[in-house]
Coordinates of C-alpha atoms and ligand atoms in Angstrom, one line a residue:
M1 CA 28.8 -33.1 126.5
N2 CA 28.0 -35.9 129.1
N3 CA 24.8 -37.4 128.3
K4 CA 25.0 -40.1 130.9
L5 CA 20.7 -38.8 132.2
L6 CA 19.6 -40.1 128.7
N7 CA 20.4 -43.5 129.8
A8 CA 18.6 -43.4 133.2
K9 CA 16.1 -45.7 134.2
A10 CA 13.5 -42.4 134.5
T11 CA 10.4 -40.7 132.2
L12 CA 13.3 -38.7 129.6
P13 CA 12.4 -35.8 128.1
A14 CA 11.4 -36.7 124.8
Y15 CA 10.7 -33.6 123.3
D16 CA 13.5 -31.8 121.3
R17 CA 15.0 -29.8 123.8
N18 CA 16.7 -27.4 121.0
T19 CA 13.3 -26.1 119.8
L20 CA 12.9 -24.8 123.6
V21 CA 13.4 -20.8 124.4
P22 CA 14.4 -19.9 127.7
R23 CA 12.0 -17.3 128.1
I24 CA 12.0 -18.0 131.7
V25 CA 15.3 -16.9 134.2
H26 CA 15.0 -18.6 137.5
L27 CA 17.1 -16.7 140.2
G28 CA 17.5 -19.8 143.2
F29 CA 18.2 -23.2 141.3
G30 CA 17.9 -24.8 145.1
A31 CA 15.9 -28.0 145.7
F32 CA 12.6 -26.6 145.3
H33 CA 12.5 -25.0 142.0
R34 CA 14.2 -28.7 140.7
A35 CA 11.0 -30.3 141.9
H36 CA 8.3 -28.4 141.5
Q37 CA 8.4 -25.1 138.8
A38 CA 10.4 -26.9 136.8
V39 CA 8.6 -30.4 136.8
Y40 CA 5.5 -28.4 135.8
T41 CA 7.6 -26.7 133.0
D42 CA 8.7 -30.3 131.9
I43 CA 5.6 -31.9 132.0
L44 CA 4.2 -29.4 129.3
A45 CA 6.9 -30.0 127.3
A46 CA 6.7 -33.2 127.3
E47 CA 2.6 -33.7 126.9
H48 CA 1.8 -30.4 125.6
H49 CA 3.9 -29.2 123.0
S50 CA 5.4 -26.2 124.9
D51 CA 8.7 -24.6 124.0
W52 CA 9.0 -22.7 127.4
G53 CA 12.9 -23.4 128.7
Y54 CA 14.6 -22.0 131.7
T55 CA 17.9 -20.1 132.0
E56 CA 18.9 -21.2 136.0
V57 CA 20.5 -18.6 137.8
N58 CA 22.0 -18.6 141.5
L59 CA 23.1 -15.6 142.6
I60 CA 24.2 -16.3 146.4
G61 CA 26.0 -19.7 147.2
G62 CA 25.3 -23.0 145.1
E63 CA 28.0 -22.9 142.7
Q64 CA 28.7 -26.5 143.0
Q65 CA 24.9 -27.1 141.7
I66 CA 25.6 -24.8 138.9
A67 CA 28.5 -26.7 138.0
D68 CA 27.0 -29.9 137.9
L69 CA 24.3 -28.7 136.0
K70 CA 26.7 -27.6 133.3
A71 CA 28.4 -30.5 132.9
Q72 CA 25.1 -33.2 132.2
D73 CA 24.1 -30.8 129.5
N74 CA 21.8 -29.1 131.9
L75 CA 19.9 -32.7 132.9
Y76 CA 18.7 -33.8 136.0
T77 CA 16.8 -36.0 137.8
V78 CA 13.8 -35.3 140.3
A79 CA 12.8 -38.7 142.2
E80 CA 9.0 -39.1 143.8
M81 CA 9.2 -41.1 146.8
S82 CA 6.4 -42.3 149.1
A83 CA 6.1 -45.5 151.3
D84 CA 5.8 -48.3 148.6
A85 CA 7.5 -47.0 145.5
W86 CA 10.1 -44.4 144.0
T87 CA 9.6 -43.3 140.2
A88 CA 11.9 -40.9 138.9
R89 CA 11.9 -38.1 136.1
V90 CA 14.6 -36.4 134.2
V91 CA 13.5 -32.9 133.6
G92 CA 14.8 -31.4 130.4
V93 CA 13.6 -28.0 130.3
V94 CA 17.0 -26.1 131.4
K95 CA 18.8 -24.4 128.5
N96 CA 21.4 -22.8 130.0
A97 CA 22.9 -22.7 134.0
L98 CA 24.5 -19.5 135.3
H99 CA 26.4 -18.6 138.5
A100 CA 26.9 -14.8 139.1
Q101 CA 29.9 -14.8 141.2
V102 CA 31.6 -17.9 138.5
D103 CA 29.9 -16.8 135.4
S104 CA 30.0 -12.8 136.1
L105 CA 27.2 -11.0 136.7
E106 CA 27.3 -9.3 133.5
T107 CA 26.6 -12.8 131.8
V108 CA 23.4 -13.2 134.2
L109 CA 22.4 -9.7 133.2
A110 CA 22.6 -10.4 129.5
A111 CA 20.6 -13.3 130.1
M112 CA 17.9 -11.5 131.7
C113 CA 18.3 -8.8 128.6
E114 CA 17.3 -10.9 126.2
P115 CA 14.1 -9.5 124.4
Q116 CA 12.4 -12.9 124.5
V117 CA 12.7 -13.3 129.0
A118 CA 8.8 -12.7 130.1
I119 CA 9.6 -13.8 133.8
V120 CA 12.0 -13.7 136.1
S121 CA 10.9 -15.9 139.1
L122 CA 12.8 -16.5 142.2
T123 CA 13.0 -19.3 144.8
I124 CA 15.9 -17.4 146.8
T125 CA 14.7 -18.5 150.8
E126 CA 12.8 -15.6 152.4
K127 CA 15.8 -14.1 153.1
G128 CA 16.8 -13.2 149.8
Y129 CA 14.1 -10.5 149.6
C130 CA 16.1 -8.2 152.5
H131 CA 12.6 -7.0 154.0
A132 CA 11.6 -7.0 157.5
P133 CA 9.7 -9.9 158.3
A134 CA 7.5 -7.7 160.3
T135 CA 6.5 -5.5 158.3
G136 CA 7.0 -6.9 154.4
Q137 CA 9.1 -3.5 153.7
L138 CA 12.8 -3.5 152.3
M139 CA 15.5 -2.8 154.4
L140 CA 17.3 0.0 153.2
D141 CA 20.3 -0.9 155.9
H142 CA 20.7 -4.4 155.2
P143 CA 24.3 -5.0 154.2
L144 CA 23.8 -6.2 150.6
I145 CA 21.5 -3.3 150.1
A146 CA 23.3 -1.0 151.5
A147 CA 26.2 -2.2 149.5
D148 CA 23.7 -2.5 145.7
L149 CA 22.6 1.0 146.6
Q150 CA 26.2 2.5 146.5
N151 CA 26.8 1.0 143.6
P152 CA 23.6 -0.1 141.5
Q153 CA 25.1 -1.1 138.3
Q154 CA 26.9 -4.0 140.1
P155 CA 24.0 -5.5 142.2
K156 CA 24.7 -8.8 144.6
S157 CA 21.1 -8.7 146.3
A158 CA 18.2 -10.5 144.2
P159 CA 16.1 -7.2 144.6
G160 CA 19.2 -5.1 142.9
V161 CA 19.7 -7.7 140.0
V162 CA 16.1 -7.5 139.1
V163 CA 16.3 -3.9 139.1
E164 CA 19.3 -3.7 137.2
A165 CA 18.0 -5.9 134.5
L166 CA 14.9 -3.8 134.6
A167 CA 17.0 -0.5 134.1
R168 CA 19.1 -2.1 131.0
R169 CA 15.7 -3.3 129.4
K170 CA 14.2 -0.1 129.6
A171 CA 17.3 2.0 128.4
A172 CA 17.4 -0.7 125.4
G173 CA 13.6 0.0 124.9
L174 CA 12.8 -4.2 125.2
P175 CA 9.6 -4.5 127.2
A176 CA 9.5 -5.5 130.8
F177 CA 9.1 -9.6 132.6
S178 CA 6.9 -9.9 134.8
V179 CA 8.4 -11.1 138.3
M180 CA 7.2 -14.4 139.9
S181 CA 8.1 -15.1 143.6
C182 CA 7.6 -18.9 144.5
D183 CA 9.1 -18.4 148.1
N184 CA 6.9 -19.1 151.3
M185 CA 5.9 -16.0 152.5
P186 CA 2.7 -14.4 152.4
E187 CA 1.5 -12.2 149.7
N188 CA 4.9 -13.3 148.3
G189 CA 4.1 -11.1 144.7
H190 CA 3.4 -8.3 146.7
V191 CA 6.4 -8.8 148.6
M192 CA 8.9 -8.6 146.0
R193 CA 6.8 -5.6 144.7
N194 CA 7.8 -3.7 147.8
V195 CA 11.5 -4.5 148.1
T196 CA 11.7 -3.9 144.1
C197 CA 10.0 -0.6 144.0
A198 CA 11.4 0.8 146.9
Y199 CA 14.8 -0.2 145.7
A200 CA 14.1 1.5 142.8
R201 CA 12.8 4.3 144.1
T202 CA 15.9 5.2 145.6
V203 CA 18.0 4.7 142.8
N204 CA 16.0 6.7 140.2
A205 CA 12.2 7.5 140.8
E206 CA 12.0 7.6 136.9
L207 CA 12.5 4.0 136.7
A208 CA 10.5 3.2 139.7
D209 CA 7.7 4.6 137.9
W210 CA 8.7 2.7 134.8
I211 CA 8.7 -0.5 136.8
E212 CA 5.3 0.2 138.7
A213 CA 3.4 0.5 135.2
N214 CA 4.9 -2.1 133.5
V215 CA 5.7 -4.9 135.6
T216 CA 3.4 -7.1 137.2
F217 CA 4.4 -9.5 140.6
P218 CA 2.3 -12.6 140.6
S219 CA 1.8 -13.9 143.8
T220 CA 1.8 -17.9 144.2
M221 CA 1.1 -20.6 146.8
V222 CA 3.7 -23.5 146.0
D223 CA 3.6 -26.8 147.9
R224 CA 5.5 -30.1 147.7
I225 CA 7.9 -31.1 150.3
V226 CA 11.5 -31.3 149.0
P227 CA 13.7 -32.4 151.7
A228 CA 17.6 -30.9 151.4
V229 CA 19.4 -33.8 149.4
T230 CA 21.7 -36.0 151.1
A231 CA 24.5 -38.1 150.0
E232 CA 21.9 -41.1 151.0
T233 CA 19.5 -39.2 148.4
L234 CA 21.4 -39.3 146.0
D235 CA 22.6 -42.8 146.9
K236 CA 19.1 -44.2 146.3
I237 CA 18.6 -42.4 143.1
E238 CA 21.4 -43.8 141.5
Q239 CA 20.0 -47.3 142.6
I240 CA 16.6 -46.6 141.4
T241 CA 17.6 -44.8 138.0
G242 CA 21.0 -46.6 137.7
V243 CA 23.0 -42.8 136.6
R244 CA 24.6 -40.9 139.8
D245 CA 23.0 -37.7 139.4
P246 CA 25.0 -35.2 142.0
A247 CA 22.3 -32.3 140.9
G248 CA 19.4 -35.0 141.9
V249 CA 16.6 -34.0 143.9
A250 CA 14.1 -36.2 145.7
C251 CA 10.8 -35.0 146.7
E252 CA 7.2 -36.3 147.7
P253 CA 4.5 -37.7 145.1
F254 CA 2.4 -34.4 146.0
R255 CA 2.4 -31.2 144.5
Q256 CA 0.5 -28.0 144.4
W257 CA 0.8 -24.6 142.5
V258 CA -1.6 -21.7 142.7
V259 CA -0.6 -18.8 140.6
E260 CA -1.7 -15.4 140.6
D261 CA -3.1 -15.0 136.9
N262 CA -1.1 -11.7 136.1
F263 CA 1.7 -11.9 133.6
V264 CA 2.7 -9.4 131.1
A265 CA 4.5 -10.9 128.6
G266 CA 2.8 -14.0 128.6
R267 CA 3.4 -17.2 130.3
P268 CA 3.3 -21.7 130.1
E269 CA 0.1 -23.3 130.3
W270 CA 1.0 -24.4 134.1
E271 CA -2.7 -25.2 134.6
K272 CA -2.3 -27.9 131.7
A273 CA 0.2 -29.5 133.9
G274 CA -2.2 -29.1 137.2
A275 CA -1.4 -26.1 138.6
E276 CA -4.3 -23.7 139.2
L277 CA -4.0 -20.2 137.7
V278 CA -6.4 -18.0 139.7
A279 CA -7.2 -14.0 140.2
D280 CA -6.3 -14.1 143.9
V281 CA -3.7 -16.0 145.3
I282 CA -3.8 -14.9 148.7
P283 CA -6.5 -17.2 150.8
F284 CA -4.8 -20.0 149.7
E285 CA -1.3 -18.5 150.3
E286 CA -2.4 -18.1 154.0
M287 CA -3.9 -21.7 154.4
K288 CA -0.6 -23.3 153.3
L289 CA 1.9 -20.9 154.9
R290 CA -0.9 -21.6 158.3
M291 CA -1.6 -25.0 158.6
L292 CA 1.2 -26.7 156.5
N293 CA 4.3 -24.4 157.2
G294 CA 2.7 -23.3 160.3
S295 CA 2.7 -26.9 161.6
H296 CA 6.0 -28.0 160.6
S297 CA 7.8 -25.0 162.6
F298 CA 6.1 -26.4 165.4
L299 CA 7.3 -29.8 164.9
A300 CA 10.7 -28.6 164.1
Y301 CA 11.3 -26.7 167.1
L302 CA 9.6 -28.7 169.6
G303 CA 10.8 -31.8 167.8
Y304 CA 14.7 -30.7 167.7
L305 CA 14.3 -30.2 171.4
A306 CA 13.3 -33.7 172.0
G307 CA 15.4 -35.3 169.7
Y308 CA 13.4 -36.2 166.7
Q309 CA 15.7 -35.7 163.6
H310 CA 12.9 -35.8 161.1
I311 CA 9.2 -34.6 160.5
N312 CA 8.1 -38.3 160.2
D313 CA 9.9 -39.2 163.4
C314 CA 8.0 -36.4 165.3
M315 CA 4.5 -38.4 163.4
K316 CA 5.5 -41.5 165.2
D317 CA 5.1 -39.9 168.7
E318 CA 1.4 -39.7 168.7
N319 CA 1.0 -36.4 171.3
Y320 CA 3.3 -34.4 168.8
R321 CA 0.8 -36.0 165.8
R322 CA -1.9 -34.7 167.9
A323 CA -0.9 -31.5 168.5
A324 CA -0.1 -30.9 164.8
H325 CA -3.2 -31.7 163.9
A326 CA -5.0 -29.6 166.8
L327 CA -2.7 -27.0 165.8
M328 CA -4.0 -26.8 162.0
L329 CA -7.4 -27.3 162.6
N330 CA -8.2 -25.3 166.5
E331 CA -5.6 -22.7 166.2
Q332 CA -4.6 -21.9 162.7
A333 CA -8.1 -23.2 160.4
P334 CA -10.3 -20.4 162.3
T335 CA -8.2 -17.9 161.5
L336 CA -8.5 -18.3 157.5
K337 CA -10.4 -16.8 154.5
V338 CA -10.0 -19.5 152.1
K339 CA -13.8 -20.5 151.0
G340 CA -14.9 -23.8 149.0
V341 CA -11.7 -26.0 151.1
D342 CA -12.4 -28.8 153.1
L343 CA -9.8 -27.8 156.0
A344 CA -10.2 -31.0 158.0
R345 CA -9.7 -33.3 155.0
Y346 CA -6.3 -30.9 154.2
A347 CA -5.3 -31.4 157.9
D348 CA -5.5 -35.2 157.1
L349 CA -3.8 -35.3 154.5
L350 CA -0.9 -32.5 155.7
I351 CA -0.5 -35.8 159.0
A352 CA -0.6 -38.3 156.2
R353 CA 1.9 -36.7 154.4
Y354 CA 4.2 -35.8 157.1
S355 CA 4.2 -39.9 158.3
N356 CA 5.9 -40.6 154.5
P357 CA 8.6 -42.5 156.1
A358 CA 10.8 -42.2 152.9
L359 CA 10.9 -38.2 153.2
R360 CA 13.7 -37.7 155.0
H361 CA 12.7 -33.9 156.2
R362 CA 15.1 -32.7 158.8
T363 CA 13.8 -30.8 161.9
W364 CA 17.0 -28.7 161.8
Q365 CA 16.1 -27.4 158.1
I366 CA 12.7 -26.6 158.7
A367 CA 13.9 -25.0 162.0
M368 CA 16.6 -22.4 160.2
D369 CA 15.9 -18.9 159.4
G370 CA 13.1 -18.6 161.9
S371 CA 13.0 -15.0 162.5
Q372 CA 11.9 -14.8 158.9
K373 CA 9.3 -17.3 159.3
L374 CA 7.5 -16.7 162.9
P375 CA 5.9 -14.1 161.7
Q376 CA 3.7 -15.2 158.4
R377 CA 3.5 -19.2 160.3
M378 CA 2.4 -18.1 163.7
L379 CA 2.1 -14.5 164.7
D380 CA -0.4 -13.5 162.0
S381 CA -2.6 -16.4 163.8
V382 CA -1.7 -15.3 167.0
R383 CA -3.1 -11.4 166.2
W384 CA -6.4 -12.8 165.0
H385 CA -6.7 -14.7 168.2
L386 CA -6.1 -11.8 170.6
A387 CA -8.3 -9.6 168.0
H388 CA -11.6 -12.6 168.6
Q389 CA -10.4 -13.0 172.1
Q390 CA -9.4 -16.8 171.5
S391 CA -6.7 -19.0 173.3
F392 CA -3.8 -20.3 171.5
P393 CA -1.8 -22.6 173.6
L394 CA 0.3 -24.3 170.5
L395 CA 0.9 -21.3 168.9
A396 CA 2.2 -20.3 172.1
L397 CA 4.5 -23.1 172.7
G398 CA 5.8 -22.8 169.0
V399 CA 6.6 -19.6 169.6
A400 CA 8.4 -20.6 172.9
G401 CA 9.6 -24.1 171.4
W402 CA 11.8 -21.0 168.8
M403 CA 13.1 -19.5 171.6
R404 CA 14.3 -22.7 173.6
Y405 CA 15.5 -23.6 170.3
V406 CA 17.2 -20.0 170.0
G407 CA 18.9 -20.4 173.2
G408 CA 21.5 -22.6 171.1
V409 CA 21.1 -25.7 174.0
D410 CA 19.3 -28.7 173.3
E411 CA 17.7 -30.9 176.5
S412 CA 20.7 -33.5 176.6
G413 CA 22.8 -30.3 176.6
N414 CA 24.2 -30.2 173.3
A415 CA 24.9 -27.4 171.3
I416 CA 22.4 -26.1 168.7
E417 CA 23.5 -24.9 165.4
V418 CA 21.5 -22.5 165.0
C419 CA 21.0 -20.8 161.2
D420 CA 19.4 -17.5 161.1
P421 CA 20.1 -14.4 159.0
L422 CA 19.2 -12.3 162.1
L423 CA 21.7 -14.7 164.6
T424 CA 23.5 -11.7 165.5
T425 CA 20.6 -9.9 167.0
I426 CA 19.2 -13.1 168.5
Q427 CA 22.5 -13.9 170.3
A428 CA 22.8 -11.1 171.8
A429 CA 19.2 -11.1 173.1
V430 CA 20.2 -14.4 174.5
K431 CA 23.0 -13.4 175.9
G432 CA 22.1 -10.4 177.6
S433 CA 19.3 -12.6 179.2
A434 CA 19.3 -14.6 182.4
E435 CA 17.2 -18.1 180.9
G436 CA 13.9 -17.9 182.1
E437 CA 11.5 -15.0 182.2
S438 CA 14.0 -12.2 181.0
R439 CA 15.0 -14.4 178.2
V440 CA 11.9 -14.3 177.0
K441 CA 11.5 -10.5 177.2
A442 CA 14.5 -10.2 175.3
L443 CA 13.4 -12.5 172.9
L444 CA 10.4 -10.8 172.2
G445 CA 11.6 -7.3 172.2
I446 CA 13.2 -8.1 168.4
E447 CA 10.8 -5.9 166.6
A448 CA 12.1 -7.2 162.8
I449 CA 9.8 -10.4 164.2
F450 CA 7.5 -9.4 167.0
G451 CA 6.5 -5.8 165.5
N452 CA 5.9 -3.6 168.6
E453 CA 2.6 -4.1 169.6
L454 CA 2.9 -8.1 170.0
P455 CA 4.9 -7.7 173.1
L456 CA 2.9 -5.5 175.0
E457 CA -0.4 -7.3 174.6
A458 CA 0.0 -9.1 178.4
R459 CA -2.1 -12.3 176.8
F460 CA 0.6 -13.0 174.4
V461 CA 3.4 -12.6 176.8
D462 CA 1.6 -14.5 179.5
A463 CA 0.9 -17.4 177.3
V464 CA 4.7 -17.6 176.1
M465 CA 6.1 -17.4 179.3
H466 CA 3.4 -20.1 180.4
A467 CA 4.8 -22.1 177.8
Y468 CA 8.7 -22.0 178.3
K469 CA 8.7 -22.1 181.8
M470 CA 6.8 -25.8 181.1
L471 CA 9.5 -26.6 178.1
L472 CA 12.6 -25.6 180.9
E473 CA 10.6 -27.8 183.9
Q474 CA 9.4 -30.5 182.1
G475 CA 11.1 -30.5 178.7
A476 CA 9.3 -30.8 175.4
K477 CA 8.2 -34.0 175.2
A478 CA 5.9 -33.7 178.3
T479 CA 4.8 -30.4 177.5
V480 CA 3.8 -31.3 173.9
A481 CA 1.8 -33.9 175.9
Q482 CA 0.3 -31.8 179.0
T483 CA -0.6 -28.8 176.4
V484 CA -2.6 -31.3 173.7
S485 CA -4.3 -33.1 176.6
Q486 CA -5.8 -30.2 177.9
K487 CA -7.3 -28.9 174.4
Ligands
NAD1 N1 12.3 -27.5 150.3 C1 10.8 -27.3 150.4 O1 9.9 -27.9 150.9 C2 10.1 -26.0 150.0 C3 9.0 -26.1 149.6 C4 7.8 -24.9 149.0 C5 8.5 -23.7 149.3 N2 9.7 -23.5 149.6 C6 10.5 -22.1 149.0 O2 11.7 -22.4 148.5 C7 12.5 -21.7 149.3 C8 14.3 -22.4 148.7 O3 14.0 -23.8 149.3 P1 14.7 -24.8 148.6 O4 14.4 -26.1 149.2 O5 15.4 -24.8 147.1 O6 16.4 -24.6 149.4 P2 17.9 -24.6 148.9 O7 18.9 -24.4 150.1 O8 18.2 -26.2 148.2 O9 18.0 -23.6 147.8 C9 17.9 -22.2 148.2 C10 18.3 -21.2 146.7 O10 18.3 -19.9 147.3 C11 19.9 -19.3 146.8 N3 20.2 -18.2 148.0 C12 20.0 -18.2 149.3 N4 20.1 -17.3 149.7 C13 20.3 -16.4 148.6 C14 20.3 -14.6 149.2 N5 20.1 -14.4 150.0 N6 19.8 -14.1 147.7 C15 19.5 -14.7 146.6 N7 19.4 -16.3 146.4 C16 20.3 -16.6 147.5 C17 20.8 -20.2 146.9 O11 21.6 -19.7 145.3 C18 19.9 -21.6 146.4 O12 19.5 -21.7 144.8 C19 12.4 -21.8 150.6 O13 13.1 -20.9 151.5 C20 11.1 -21.8 150.7 O14 10.3 -20.0 150.9 C21 10.5 -24.8 149.5

């Protein structure tokens, strides 16, 4: 086994990795999990003698990441990057790595059915939940779900795999585990509960009753900016540590994790590594989704259209910086229920984090999967403003920016590679409408995103229409400048 990473110039796992027990099965060994939850757990092992370890699983995509991890004895590097310094840590808490299509689904299900498994956690992106973002409910006609329901013992979707593992545990007389979503969705635990229970009820009512009685679905608020890994990132990590690590990942120094303390079979003492374990995560989630993710999406669409490739490029444009700050404080903060947080300070900190020149966070990456993101990042706040008779020009501009973006052509006439699970529906709306007013109306008609009441709200439709026309006539930079100067 190649242990080259144990020679890296980095903080190394100095604890005995043999004593780790894989009590957590994590679905979605992507960039974010590697730099977030796994780091908290690694700090516990390194500094607090914790023996909680992971089985890492990718269900769909990410074959190479699992192969890379296996090839280096399940070790990988996390580099923290700021303007002045990069520091690195080799994470040692992974015991096993599996891919459902490479190692077989049976191996994955067997790992989830090991008696000691206490938690199944997930970072599978919003689309992995197979729910309608506007309602949070499972889409029974989602192709993966429809196929899994035909053959529930051989599932491919995350809800299908979780339910099959729970069914096997129940049949074997084993205790249930907690299911913890760490994806960016409001009430992510409730969404996971909804899709799991709805799926299970369609398979077997008695199983659904058992899950409802025995499984908890803690919600979490997760925060750390972890850009997609590029060859440049890996080169830079190699320069710092002296070791090439294809499974390496780089992120900002900041990290935050607020977890609903509701676990059925125990949990690591993540609070010792800086997490906040609380009774109610929702106000924190809402704050982060609307202020951070909402302004990120705004910058992603308007920034991409203007030719800004990275979030820190947007921050060099004073109008974009002011617009992001005004969006956070004037249009998102008033909608929040969170108590005891200085939101002005939070907004200032976010602008400082976005400006980190070492963070090459691509606007294109944040722009993807907009259909899954707009409801919680912008549209819930729009509903608040409509109910409170307030105006929301920047939220309207963000929605209009998404519409221009999914139109598929940037302001220089170049094609945009739009990635979205609802791409077919979005493209049908784009192709079936003329540019301008009818394009806006066609996109507003996508119920899975806008629901059925927002498109009937004249104030919303007019505000988006106004912003969209400005984008067409003047382009993104001038529209952002003009909108923010009117605030
Ligand atoms: N990257 C960040 O800065 C960041 C910050 C906070 C939260 N998050 C959350 O983490 C999620 C993952 O982000 P990432 O940066 O790790 O992305 P990534 O592209 O590196 O990884 C995505 C992971 O999701 C899995 N996946 C994709 N589609 C799936 C599906 N349909 N079913 C099951 N698994 C699927 C892939 O196998 C992979 O492991 C985000 O969508 C977001 O909700 C990311």
